[in-house]
Structure formats: structure tokens, C-alpha cells
Short mmCIF file of C-alpha atoms in Angstrom, two decimals:
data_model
loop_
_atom_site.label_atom_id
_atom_site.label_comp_id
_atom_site.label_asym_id
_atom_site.label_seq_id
_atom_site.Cartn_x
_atom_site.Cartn_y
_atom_site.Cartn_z
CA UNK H 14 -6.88 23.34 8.59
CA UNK H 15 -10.66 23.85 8.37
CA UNK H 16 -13.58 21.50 9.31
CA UNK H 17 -16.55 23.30 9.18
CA UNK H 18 -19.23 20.84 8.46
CA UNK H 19 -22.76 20.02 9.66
CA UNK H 20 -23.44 18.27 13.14
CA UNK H 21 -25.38 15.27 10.76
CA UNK H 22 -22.37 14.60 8.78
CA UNK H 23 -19.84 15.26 12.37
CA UNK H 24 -21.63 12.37 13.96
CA UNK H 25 -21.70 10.08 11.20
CA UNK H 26 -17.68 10.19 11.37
CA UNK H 27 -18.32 10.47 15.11
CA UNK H 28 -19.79 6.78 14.89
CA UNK H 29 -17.66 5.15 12.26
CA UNK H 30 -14.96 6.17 15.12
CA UNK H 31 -16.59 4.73 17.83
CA UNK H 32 -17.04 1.37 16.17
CA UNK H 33 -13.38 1.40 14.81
CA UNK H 34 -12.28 2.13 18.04
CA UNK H 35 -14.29 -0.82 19.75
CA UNK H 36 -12.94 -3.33 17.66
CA UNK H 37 -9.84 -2.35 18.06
CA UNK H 38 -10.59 -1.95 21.89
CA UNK H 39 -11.60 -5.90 21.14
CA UNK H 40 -8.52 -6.80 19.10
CA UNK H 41 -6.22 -5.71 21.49
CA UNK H 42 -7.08 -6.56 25.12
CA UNK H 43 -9.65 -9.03 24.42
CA UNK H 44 -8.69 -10.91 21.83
CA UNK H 45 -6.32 -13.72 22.44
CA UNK H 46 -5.30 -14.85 18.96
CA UNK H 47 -2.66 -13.05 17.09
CA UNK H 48 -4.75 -11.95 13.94
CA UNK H 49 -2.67 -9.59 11.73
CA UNK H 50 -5.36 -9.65 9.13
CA UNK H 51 -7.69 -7.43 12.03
CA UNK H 52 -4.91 -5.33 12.63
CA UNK H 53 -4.30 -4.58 8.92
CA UNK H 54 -8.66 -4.11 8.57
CA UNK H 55 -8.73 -1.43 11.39
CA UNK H 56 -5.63 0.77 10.42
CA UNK H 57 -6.98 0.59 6.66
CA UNK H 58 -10.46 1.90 7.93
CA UNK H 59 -8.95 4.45 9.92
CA UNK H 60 -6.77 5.51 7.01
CA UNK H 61 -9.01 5.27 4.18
CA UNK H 62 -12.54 5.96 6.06
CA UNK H 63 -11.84 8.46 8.43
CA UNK H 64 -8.27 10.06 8.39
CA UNK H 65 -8.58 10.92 4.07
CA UNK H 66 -12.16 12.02 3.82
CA UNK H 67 -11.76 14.41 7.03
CA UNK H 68 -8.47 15.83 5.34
CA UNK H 69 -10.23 16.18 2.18
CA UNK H 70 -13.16 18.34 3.83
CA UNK H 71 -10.75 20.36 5.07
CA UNK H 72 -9.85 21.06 1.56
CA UNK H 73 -13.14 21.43 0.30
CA UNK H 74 -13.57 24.10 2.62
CA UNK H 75 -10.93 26.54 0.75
CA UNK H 76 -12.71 25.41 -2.14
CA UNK H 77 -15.39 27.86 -4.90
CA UNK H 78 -17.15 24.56 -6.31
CA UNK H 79 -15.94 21.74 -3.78
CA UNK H 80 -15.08 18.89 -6.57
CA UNK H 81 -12.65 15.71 -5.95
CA UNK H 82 -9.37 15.06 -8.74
CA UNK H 83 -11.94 12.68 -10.63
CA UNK H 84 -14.59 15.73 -11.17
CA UNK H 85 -17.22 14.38 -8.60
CA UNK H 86 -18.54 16.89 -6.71
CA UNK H 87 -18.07 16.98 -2.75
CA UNK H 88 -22.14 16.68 -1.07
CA UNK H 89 -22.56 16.24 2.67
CA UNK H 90 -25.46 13.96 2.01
CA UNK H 91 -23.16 11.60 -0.17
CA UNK H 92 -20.45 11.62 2.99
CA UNK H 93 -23.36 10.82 5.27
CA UNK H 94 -24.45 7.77 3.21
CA UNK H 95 -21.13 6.26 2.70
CA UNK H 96 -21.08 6.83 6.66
CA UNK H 97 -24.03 4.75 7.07
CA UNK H 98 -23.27 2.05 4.56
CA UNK H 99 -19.18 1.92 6.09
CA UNK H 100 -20.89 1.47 9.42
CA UNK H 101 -23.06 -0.99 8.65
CA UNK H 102 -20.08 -3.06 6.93
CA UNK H 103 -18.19 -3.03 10.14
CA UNK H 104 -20.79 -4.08 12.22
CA UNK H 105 -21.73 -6.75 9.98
CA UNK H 106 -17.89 -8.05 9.64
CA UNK H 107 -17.40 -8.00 13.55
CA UNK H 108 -19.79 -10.19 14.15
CA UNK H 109 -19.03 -12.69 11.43
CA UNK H 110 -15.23 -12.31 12.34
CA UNK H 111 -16.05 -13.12 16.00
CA UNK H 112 -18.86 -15.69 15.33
CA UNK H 113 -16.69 -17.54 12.25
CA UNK H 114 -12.89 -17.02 13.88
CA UNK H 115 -12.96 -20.53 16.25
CA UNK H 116 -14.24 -22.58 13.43
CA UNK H 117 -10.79 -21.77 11.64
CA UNK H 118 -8.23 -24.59 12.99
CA UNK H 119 -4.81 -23.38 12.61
CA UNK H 120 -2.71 -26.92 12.30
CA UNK H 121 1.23 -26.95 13.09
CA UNK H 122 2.85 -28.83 10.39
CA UNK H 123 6.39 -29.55 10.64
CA UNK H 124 8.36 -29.49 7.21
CA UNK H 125 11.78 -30.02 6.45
CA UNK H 126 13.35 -26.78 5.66
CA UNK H 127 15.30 -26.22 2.76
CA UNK H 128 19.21 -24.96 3.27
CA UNK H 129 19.93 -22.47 0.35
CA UNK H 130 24.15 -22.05 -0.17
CA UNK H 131 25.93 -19.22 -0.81
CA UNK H 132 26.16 -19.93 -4.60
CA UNK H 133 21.82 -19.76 -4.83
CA UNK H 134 22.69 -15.79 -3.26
CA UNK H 135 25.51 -15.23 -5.70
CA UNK H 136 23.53 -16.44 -8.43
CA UNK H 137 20.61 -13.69 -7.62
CA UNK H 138 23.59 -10.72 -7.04
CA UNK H 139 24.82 -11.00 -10.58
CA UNK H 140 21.16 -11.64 -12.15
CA UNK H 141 20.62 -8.18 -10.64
CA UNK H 142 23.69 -6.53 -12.05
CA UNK H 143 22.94 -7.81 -15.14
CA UNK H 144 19.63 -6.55 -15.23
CA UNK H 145 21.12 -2.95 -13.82
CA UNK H 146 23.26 -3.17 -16.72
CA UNK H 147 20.67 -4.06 -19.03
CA UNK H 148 17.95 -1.60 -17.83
CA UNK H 149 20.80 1.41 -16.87
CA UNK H 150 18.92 3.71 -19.40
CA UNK H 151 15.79 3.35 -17.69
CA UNK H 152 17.06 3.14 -14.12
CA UNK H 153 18.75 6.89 -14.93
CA UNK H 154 15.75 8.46 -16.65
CA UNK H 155 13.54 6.81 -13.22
CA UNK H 156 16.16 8.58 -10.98
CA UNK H 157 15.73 12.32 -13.29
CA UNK H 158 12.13 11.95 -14.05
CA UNK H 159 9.53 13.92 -11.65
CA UNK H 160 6.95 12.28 -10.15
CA UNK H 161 4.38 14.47 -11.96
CA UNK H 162 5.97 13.75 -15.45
CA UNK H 163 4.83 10.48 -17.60
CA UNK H 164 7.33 7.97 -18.57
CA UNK H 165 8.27 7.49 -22.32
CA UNK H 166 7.88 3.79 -21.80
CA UNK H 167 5.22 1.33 -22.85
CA UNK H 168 3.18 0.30 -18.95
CA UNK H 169 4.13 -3.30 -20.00
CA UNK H 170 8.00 -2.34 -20.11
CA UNK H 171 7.61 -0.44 -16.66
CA UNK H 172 5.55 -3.55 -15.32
CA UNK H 173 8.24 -6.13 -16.63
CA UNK H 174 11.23 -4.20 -15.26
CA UNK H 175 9.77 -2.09 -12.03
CA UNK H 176 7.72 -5.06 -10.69
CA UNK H 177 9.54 -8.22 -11.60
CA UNK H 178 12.95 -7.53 -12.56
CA UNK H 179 14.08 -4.98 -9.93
CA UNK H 180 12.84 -7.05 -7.13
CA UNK H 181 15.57 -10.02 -8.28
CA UNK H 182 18.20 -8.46 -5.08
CA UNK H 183 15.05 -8.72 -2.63
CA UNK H 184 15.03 -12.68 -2.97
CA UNK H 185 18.44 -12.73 -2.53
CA UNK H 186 18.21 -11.15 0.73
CA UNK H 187 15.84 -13.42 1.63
CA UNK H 188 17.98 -16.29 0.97
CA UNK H 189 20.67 -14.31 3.05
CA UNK H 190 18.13 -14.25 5.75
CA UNK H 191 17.22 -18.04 5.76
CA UNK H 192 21.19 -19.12 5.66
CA UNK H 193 21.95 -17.03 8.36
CA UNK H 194 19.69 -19.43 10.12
CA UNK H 195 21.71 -22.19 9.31
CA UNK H 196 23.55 -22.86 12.67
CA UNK H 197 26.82 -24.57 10.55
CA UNK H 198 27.93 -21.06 9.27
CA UNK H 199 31.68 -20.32 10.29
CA UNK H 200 33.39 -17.37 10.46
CA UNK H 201 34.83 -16.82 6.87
CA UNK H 202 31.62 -18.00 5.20
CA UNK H 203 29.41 -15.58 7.79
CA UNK H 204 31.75 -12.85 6.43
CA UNK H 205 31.26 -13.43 3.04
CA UNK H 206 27.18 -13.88 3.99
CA UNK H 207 27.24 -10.22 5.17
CA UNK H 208 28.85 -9.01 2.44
CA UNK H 209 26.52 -10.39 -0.16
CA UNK H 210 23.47 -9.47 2.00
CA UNK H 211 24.90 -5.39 2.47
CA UNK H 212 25.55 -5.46 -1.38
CA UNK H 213 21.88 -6.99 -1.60
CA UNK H 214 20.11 -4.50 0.35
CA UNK H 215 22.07 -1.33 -1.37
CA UNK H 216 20.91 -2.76 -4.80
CA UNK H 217 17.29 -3.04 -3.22
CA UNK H 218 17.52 0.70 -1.83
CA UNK H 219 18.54 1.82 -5.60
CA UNK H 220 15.88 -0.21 -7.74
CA UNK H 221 13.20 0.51 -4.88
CA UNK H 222 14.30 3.75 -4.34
CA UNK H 223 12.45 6.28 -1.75
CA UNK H 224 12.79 8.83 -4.02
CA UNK H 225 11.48 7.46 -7.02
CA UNK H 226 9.16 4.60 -6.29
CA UNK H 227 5.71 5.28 -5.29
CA UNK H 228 4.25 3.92 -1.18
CA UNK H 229 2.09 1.29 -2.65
CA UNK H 230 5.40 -0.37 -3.91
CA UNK H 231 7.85 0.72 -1.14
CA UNK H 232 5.25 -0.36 1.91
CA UNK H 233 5.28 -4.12 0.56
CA UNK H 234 9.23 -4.28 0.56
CA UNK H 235 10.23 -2.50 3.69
CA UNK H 236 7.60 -4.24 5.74
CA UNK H 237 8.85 -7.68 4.50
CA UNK H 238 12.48 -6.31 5.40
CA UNK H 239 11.51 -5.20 8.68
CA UNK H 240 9.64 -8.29 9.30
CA UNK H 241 12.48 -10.14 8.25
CA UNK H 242 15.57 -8.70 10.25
CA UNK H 243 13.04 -7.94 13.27
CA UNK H 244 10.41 -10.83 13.76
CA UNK H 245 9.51 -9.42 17.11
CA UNK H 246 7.86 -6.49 16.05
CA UNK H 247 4.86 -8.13 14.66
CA UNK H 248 4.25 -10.75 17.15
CA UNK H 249 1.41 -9.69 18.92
CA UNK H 250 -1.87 -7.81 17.88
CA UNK H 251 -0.17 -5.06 20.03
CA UNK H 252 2.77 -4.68 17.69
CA UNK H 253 0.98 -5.07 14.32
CA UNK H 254 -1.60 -2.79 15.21
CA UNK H 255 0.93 -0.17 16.50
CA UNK H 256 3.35 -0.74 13.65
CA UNK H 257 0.91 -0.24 10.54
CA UNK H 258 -0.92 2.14 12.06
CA UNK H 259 2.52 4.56 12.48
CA UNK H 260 3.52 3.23 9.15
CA UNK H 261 -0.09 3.89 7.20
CA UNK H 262 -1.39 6.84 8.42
CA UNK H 263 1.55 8.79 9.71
CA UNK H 264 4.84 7.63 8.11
CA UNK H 265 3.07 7.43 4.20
CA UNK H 266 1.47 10.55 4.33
CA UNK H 267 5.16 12.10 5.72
CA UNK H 268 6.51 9.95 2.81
CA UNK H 269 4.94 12.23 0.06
CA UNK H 270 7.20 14.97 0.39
CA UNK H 271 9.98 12.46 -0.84
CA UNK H 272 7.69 10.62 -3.81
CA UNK H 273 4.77 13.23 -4.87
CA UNK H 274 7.88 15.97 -5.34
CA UNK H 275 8.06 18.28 -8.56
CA UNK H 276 11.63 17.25 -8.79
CA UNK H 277 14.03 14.85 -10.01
CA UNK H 278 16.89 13.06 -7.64
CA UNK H 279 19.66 15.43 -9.27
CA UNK H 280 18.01 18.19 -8.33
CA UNK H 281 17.10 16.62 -5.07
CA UNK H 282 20.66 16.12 -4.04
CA UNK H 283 22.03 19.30 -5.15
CA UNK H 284 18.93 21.12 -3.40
CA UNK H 285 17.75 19.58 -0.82
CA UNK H 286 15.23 22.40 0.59
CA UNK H 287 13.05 21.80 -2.32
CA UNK H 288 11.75 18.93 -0.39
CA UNK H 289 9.74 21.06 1.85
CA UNK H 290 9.32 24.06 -0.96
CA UNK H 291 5.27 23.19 -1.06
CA UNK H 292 2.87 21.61 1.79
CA UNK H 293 1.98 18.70 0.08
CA UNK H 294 0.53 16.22 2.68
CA UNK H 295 -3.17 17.92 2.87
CA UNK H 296 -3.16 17.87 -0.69
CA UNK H 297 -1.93 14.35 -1.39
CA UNK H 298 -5.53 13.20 0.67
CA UNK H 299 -6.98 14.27 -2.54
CA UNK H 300 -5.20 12.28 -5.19
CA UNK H 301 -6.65 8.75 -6.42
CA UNK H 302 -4.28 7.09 -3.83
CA UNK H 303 -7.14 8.02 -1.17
CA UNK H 304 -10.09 7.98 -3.34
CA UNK H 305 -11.61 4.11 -1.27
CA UNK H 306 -14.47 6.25 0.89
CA UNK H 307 -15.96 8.74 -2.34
CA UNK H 308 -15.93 5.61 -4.61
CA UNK H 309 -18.95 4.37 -2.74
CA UNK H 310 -20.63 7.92 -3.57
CA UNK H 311 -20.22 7.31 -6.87
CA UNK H 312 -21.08 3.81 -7.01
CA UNK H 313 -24.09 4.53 -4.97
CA UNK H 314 -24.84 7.47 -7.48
CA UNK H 315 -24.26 5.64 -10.49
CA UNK H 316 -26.71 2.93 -9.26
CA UNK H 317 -29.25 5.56 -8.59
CA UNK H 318 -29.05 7.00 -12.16
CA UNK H 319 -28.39 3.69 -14.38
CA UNK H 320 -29.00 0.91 -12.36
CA UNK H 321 -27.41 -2.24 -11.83
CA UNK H 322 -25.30 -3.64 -14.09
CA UNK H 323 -25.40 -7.44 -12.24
CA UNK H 324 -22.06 -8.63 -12.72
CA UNK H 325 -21.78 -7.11 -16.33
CA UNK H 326 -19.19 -4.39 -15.47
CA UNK H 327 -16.78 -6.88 -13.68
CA UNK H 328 -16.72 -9.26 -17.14
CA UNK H 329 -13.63 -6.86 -18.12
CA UNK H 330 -11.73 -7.32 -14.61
CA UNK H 331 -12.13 -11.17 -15.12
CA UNK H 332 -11.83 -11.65 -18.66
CA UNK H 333 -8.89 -8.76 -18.65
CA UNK H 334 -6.57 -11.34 -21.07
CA UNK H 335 -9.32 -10.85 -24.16
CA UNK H 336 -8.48 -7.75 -26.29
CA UNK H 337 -10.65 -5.36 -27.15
CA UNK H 338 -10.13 -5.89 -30.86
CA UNK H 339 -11.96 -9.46 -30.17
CA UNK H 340 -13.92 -8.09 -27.90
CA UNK H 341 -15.74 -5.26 -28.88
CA UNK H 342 -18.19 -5.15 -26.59
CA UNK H 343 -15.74 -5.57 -23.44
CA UNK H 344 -16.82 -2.88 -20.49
CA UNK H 345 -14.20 -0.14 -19.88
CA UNK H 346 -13.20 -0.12 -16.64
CA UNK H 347 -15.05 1.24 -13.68
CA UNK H 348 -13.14 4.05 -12.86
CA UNK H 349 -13.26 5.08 -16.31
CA UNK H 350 -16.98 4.61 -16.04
CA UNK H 351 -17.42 6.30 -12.97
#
């Protein structure tokens, strides 16, 4: 890997560094409030503002006519801006986080929990086989089909099934989870509990497979799991911090080798050395998926060439539920803009 780069644009990383690090420097031995939210702002900005656009110099380097997957071309003097501007946001948000944070009164309500049986978990165990059955077609050609290749459904069938229907055996774990708490349990029922909740979890690893589903889905799911079966990992600014930050920026990059793959799970299983057939993790910083620090190039280009648009392009984000065919004017999306 290859960072050959100006001493200008060096220090302008060089100081979004040093300001990530003092925060976090704050968050961690100063602060005395457990604030996941910090811990989640700091790995994100190390990930997304610092880790990806170093990586994707690096690439640039090997490169004729330096250009990112969306066609905008690579300039030092863009990178140095977005610097500027990303330091400026940080400093402005520390001070607001540390000025605003005491006037935010966390109050301890006590609520009478809920007890859910073990007819609520059985009920969500054969919703999901009956939507495996339903949707086997699909789940097949999703366990065949490369990442690279587009599916032959419509995006509202893949939203429907992949977002809503194949996360039914998640809530039922979750109910396993809260009965478990129930202190009444004896041992025939407990059996039976861990049955259901094993059965639960293998239907979760098949729909949410690591193979097949992409990080932005899988991240959600197996943090809520973890968080879930081990509470104590994310009780302290300590343990969040350390936990997303092995989990963002080292264990999702790794992660690409299993979901950014040329091949399908057959071919997987019956091969596995094609997993590691083709570096992939340099190259994965420039997909879309890490595209957060240039999209403030290109916003802050597209501003210098047409100007504000003063709300106008975000009428299509809010109003997204008017078609086009009533709407002829609607903006197109940004990125489609950009």
C-alpha cells in the first residue's frame, strides 16, 4: 500500500486525527456518563473520515486518471476542504455535546414488565417456517446468486421479504431472551425454552446469512444478539467504544471477503479457497458503502457550479410517497444528481 500525498493534505488528516483522538481521550477517562451515542460518533468518524479516504488514496496512487466508482475525480484540494469543513464539524459538536449534555435529565421510570409464554415464541417459530416455505424459491436463488449479480426480483419484493419477513425468528429470540428472565421457569419448560431459542437463532443465521446478506444488514442483528446474550459488553464507554470500533473498522472490512465475493454459497462450500482468490478489502474502500467523506466534495462542488438549491432537492426525500407520474416535477435523488 501506497500513500504518497502532499504534506498540506498529510496534515489535514493529521488534524482530523488529533481531534478524534481528543474526544475520544474525553469520552473515555473523562467522561463519567455512559454515552453510547459518542462512542458510535467517534468510531464512525474514524471509519468513514479517516480509515476509507486514506485507503482510497492508496488506490488512487496505482491509478492513470485517479477517479472514484461514481466518476468524480480524486483532487488533493477537494480532500483538503472536506478536511477543513469535517474539522470544523467536530469542533463545533464537542462543544455543544459538552455544553448541552447536563441539561438532558435521564429519569428512572419503573414499569411493569410484560411476561411473554412459551406459546407467543411458538407462535413466531412457525410464522417463520411458513414464510421459509413460502419464500423457499427466493431464499435458494439468495443462497446461489453472487454478490455482484442483480436479483430478478422487483426492490419492493426484496424489501418485503429481506427486511420484514426474514427478521420474524429474531423477535422470537427476543422473546426467548425476556422469558428466560422470568425467575418461575422450571426445568422441563427451560428445556423446551432452549430448544425453541437454538431453533430460533439457526433460522436467523439462514435468513441473515453471512454469506449472502450485506454488513449494513448483518451489523444491526448481531449487535442486538450480542447485546442481548452479553449485556456486559456495552456497559461502559470503555466497552462500546472498544467493541464498535473492532467491529466497524476491522471486523466489516475482514467481512467482505465473505459478502463482496464473485461466488455463490454452492460454490463456496464446495471451494472454499475462493474466499481468499482476490484481495478485496483495499478495494471494497472504494465502493458506495464508503463514499460519506467524497460526498462533501461533490456537494461542495456542485454548490460551487449551480448553487443552492434551498431545501428544493430534499422535497423528493420527504415527499418520497408521491409518484412521479403526479409529480412531474419531483427532484431525482441526490446521488443521482451528484
Amino acid at each position: 500500500m501506497t500513500l504518497e500525498t502532499s504534506l498540506s493534505l498529510w496534515m489535514s488528516f493529521m488534524g482530523n486525527a488529533l481531534i478524534l483522538t481528543f474526544i475520544t481521550y474525553y469520552h473515555i477517562f473523562i467522561e463519567r456518563r455512559y454515552s453510547p451515542f459518542l462512542s458510535t460518533y467517534i468510531v464512525f468518524n474514524f471509519l468513514f473520515f479517516l480509515v476509507a479516504p486514506l485507503a482510497q488514496i492508496s488506490e488512487f496512487n496505482m491509478m492513470e486518471a485517479p477517479t472514484f466508482t461514481h466518476h468524480f475525480p480524486f483532487s488533493e484540494l477537494t480532500f483538503i476542504k472536506t478536511n477543513g469543513l469535517i474539522a470544523i464539524f467536530n469542533i463545533v459538536f464537542f462543544l455543544f455535546y459538552v455544553a448541552g449534555k447536563d441539561y438532558i435529565k435521564l429519569k428512572k421510570q419503573i414499569t411493569a414488565r410484560k411476561s411473554y409464554s412459551l406459546s407467543n415464541i411458538f407462535f413466531f417459530i412457525v410464522l417463520s417456517i411458513l414464510v421459509l416455505i413460502i419464500n423457499y424459491d427466493f431464499f435458494l436463488d439468495e443462497l446461489s446468486r453472487p454478490s455482484w449479480l442483480t436479483s430478478t426480483y422487483s426492490v419492493s419484493y426484496l424489501l418485503i421479504v429481506k427486511k420484514v419477513l426474514f427478521l420474524m425468528p429474531l423477535a422470537g429470540v427476543i422473546l426467548c431472551i425476556d422469558y428466560y428472565k422470568n425467575s418461575k421457569i422450571n426445568t422441563q419448560k427451560w428445556i423446551l425454552a432452549t430448544a425453541m431459542l437454538l431453533f430460533l437463532i439457526t433460522l436467523v443465521l439462514l435468513f441473515k446469512n453471512p454469506l449472502t446478506e450485506k454488513r449494513n444488514a448483518l451489523g444491526p442483528i448481531y449487535l442486538l444478539l450480542l447485546f442481548l446474550f452479553v449485556p456486559k459488553l456495552l456497559n461502559s464507554n470503555v466497552k462500546s467504544t472498544l467493541l464498535l470500533f473492532v467491529v466497524m473498522i476491522i471486523g466489516f472490512p475482514l467481512s467482505q471477503f465473505l459478502t463482496h465475493i464473485d461466488y455463490g454459497f454452492d460454490e463456496i462450500l464446495s471451494n472454499p479457497s475462493l474466499l481468499f482468490a482476490k484481495n478485496q478489502l483495499s478495494e471494497g474502500y472504494m465502493s458506495l458503502n464508503y463514499d460519506a467523506f467524497i460526498n462533501i466534495g461533490v456537494v461542495m462542488e456542485h454548490v460551487e457550479f449551480d448553487g443552492l438549491s434551498y431545501g428544493y432537492q430534499l422535497l423528493s426525500a420527504l415527499l418520497f410517497f408521491v409518484p412521479r407520474s403526479l409529480w412531474v416535477a419531483k427532484p431525482d435523488a441526490s446521488g443521482f444528481v451528484t
